[in-house]
């Protein structure tokens, strides 16, 4: 069930990064297509849950990085891919704040 090897952790981390990006993008697209204000609450749940998931996966990968010097390059690549979601997530969060401020006025 849980990843046990570096390869499994790398695969899980890369899939987590991809699913996080795609889900966040889908939420933004759905809001713009439907203008459904309930998407604000869906996105809040998404942000909290995926932030926790990404933090746990990243911490696990960092722990593996110190234990497995041979796999340093692949682990660093996965951590880099996961970190690419940070500026995108920040942009989506700012966009959400703007939408929320606009819907409350």
Short mmCIF file of C-alpha atoms in Angstrom, two decimals:
data_model
loop_
_atom_site.label_atom_id
_atom_site.label_comp_id
_atom_site.label_asym_id
_atom_site.label_seq_id
_atom_site.Cartn_x
_atom_site.Cartn_y
_atom_site.Cartn_z
CA UNK A 1 0.00 0.00 0.00
CA UNK A 2 2.60 2.57 1.05
CA UNK A 3 5.67 3.22 -1.10
CA UNK A 4 8.65 1.22 0.12
CA UNK A 5 11.45 1.83 -2.36
CA UNK A 6 12.98 5.00 -3.73
CA UNK A 7 11.48 4.24 -7.13
CA UNK A 8 8.02 3.88 -5.60
CA UNK A 9 8.43 7.14 -3.65
CA UNK A 10 9.63 8.92 -6.80
CA UNK A 11 6.69 7.61 -8.81
CA UNK A 12 4.24 8.55 -6.06
CA UNK A 13 5.78 12.04 -5.74
CA UNK A 14 5.61 12.64 -9.48
CA UNK A 15 2.02 11.42 -9.66
CA UNK A 16 1.14 13.61 -6.68
CA UNK A 17 2.64 16.65 -8.41
CA UNK A 18 0.73 15.91 -11.62
CA UNK A 19 -2.60 15.24 -9.90
CA UNK A 20 -2.21 18.36 -7.76
CA UNK A 21 -1.56 20.51 -10.82
CA UNK A 22 -4.37 18.98 -12.88
CA UNK A 23 -6.92 19.15 -10.07
CA UNK A 24 -6.09 22.77 -9.26
CA UNK A 25 -6.28 23.71 -12.93
CA UNK A 26 -9.58 21.88 -13.32
CA UNK A 27 -11.07 23.77 -10.38
CA UNK A 28 -10.02 27.11 -11.90
CA UNK A 29 -11.35 26.13 -15.33
CA UNK A 30 -14.65 24.90 -13.88
CA UNK A 31 -15.10 28.16 -12.02
CA UNK A 32 -14.55 30.20 -15.17
CA UNK A 33 -16.90 28.00 -17.19
CA UNK A 34 -19.70 27.89 -14.61
CA UNK A 35 -19.12 30.92 -12.32
CA UNK A 36 -20.31 28.65 -9.50
CA UNK A 37 -19.34 30.43 -6.29
CA UNK A 38 -19.29 27.11 -4.41
CA UNK A 39 -16.01 26.38 -6.18
CA UNK A 40 -14.39 28.68 -3.61
CA UNK A 41 -15.15 26.15 -0.87
CA UNK A 42 -14.13 23.21 -3.05
CA UNK A 43 -10.84 24.93 -3.78
CA UNK A 44 -10.26 25.64 -0.08
CA UNK A 45 -10.69 21.95 0.73
CA UNK A 46 -8.38 21.11 -2.18
CA UNK A 47 -5.69 23.55 -1.03
CA UNK A 48 -5.65 22.25 2.53
CA UNK A 49 -5.72 18.55 1.66
CA UNK A 50 -3.20 18.67 -1.16
CA UNK A 51 -0.90 20.96 0.82
CA UNK A 52 -0.77 18.33 3.56
CA UNK A 53 -0.27 15.50 1.07
CA UNK A 54 2.51 17.32 -0.78
CA UNK A 55 4.21 18.22 2.51
CA UNK A 56 4.18 14.61 3.70
CA UNK A 57 5.46 13.28 0.37
CA UNK A 58 8.17 15.95 0.17
CA UNK A 59 9.31 15.28 3.74
CA UNK A 60 9.50 11.57 2.96
CA UNK A 61 11.56 12.25 -0.14
CA UNK A 62 13.91 14.56 1.78
CA UNK A 63 14.36 11.84 4.39
CA UNK A 64 15.17 9.35 1.62
CA UNK A 65 17.59 11.84 0.11
CA UNK A 66 19.74 11.71 3.22
CA UNK A 67 19.53 7.92 3.44
CA UNK A 68 20.14 7.06 -0.22
CA UNK A 69 23.03 9.02 -1.68
CA UNK A 70 23.00 6.79 -4.79
CA UNK A 71 19.51 7.93 -5.73
CA UNK A 72 20.19 11.63 -5.10
CA UNK A 73 19.60 12.73 -8.70
CA UNK A 74 16.23 11.00 -9.11
CA UNK A 75 14.98 12.18 -5.71
CA UNK A 76 16.07 15.75 -6.42
CA UNK A 77 14.30 15.62 -9.79
CA UNK A 78 11.08 14.51 -8.11
CA UNK A 79 11.39 17.21 -5.45
CA UNK A 80 11.97 19.77 -8.21
CA UNK A 81 8.87 18.63 -10.08
CA UNK A 82 6.85 18.84 -6.90
CA UNK A 83 8.19 22.32 -6.15
CA UNK A 84 7.00 23.55 -9.55
CA UNK A 85 3.49 23.45 -8.10
CA UNK A 86 4.37 26.07 -5.49
CA UNK A 87 4.26 29.17 -7.73
CA UNK A 88 1.26 27.78 -9.61
CA UNK A 89 -0.55 27.08 -6.34
CA UNK A 90 0.31 30.56 -5.10
CA UNK A 91 -1.08 32.10 -8.29
CA UNK A 92 -4.27 30.05 -7.96
CA UNK A 93 -4.57 31.08 -4.32
CA UNK A 94 -4.23 34.76 -5.22
CA UNK A 95 -6.79 34.31 -7.97
CA UNK A 96 -9.13 32.65 -5.47
CA UNK A 97 -8.75 35.58 -3.07
CA UNK A 98 -9.60 38.00 -5.88
CA UNK A 99 -12.65 35.98 -6.87
CA UNK A 100 -13.77 35.71 -3.25
CA UNK A 101 -13.37 39.47 -2.73
CA UNK A 102 -15.31 40.12 -5.92
CA UNK A 103 -18.16 37.77 -4.99
CA UNK A 104 -18.54 39.32 -1.53
CA UNK A 105 -18.93 42.87 -2.86
#
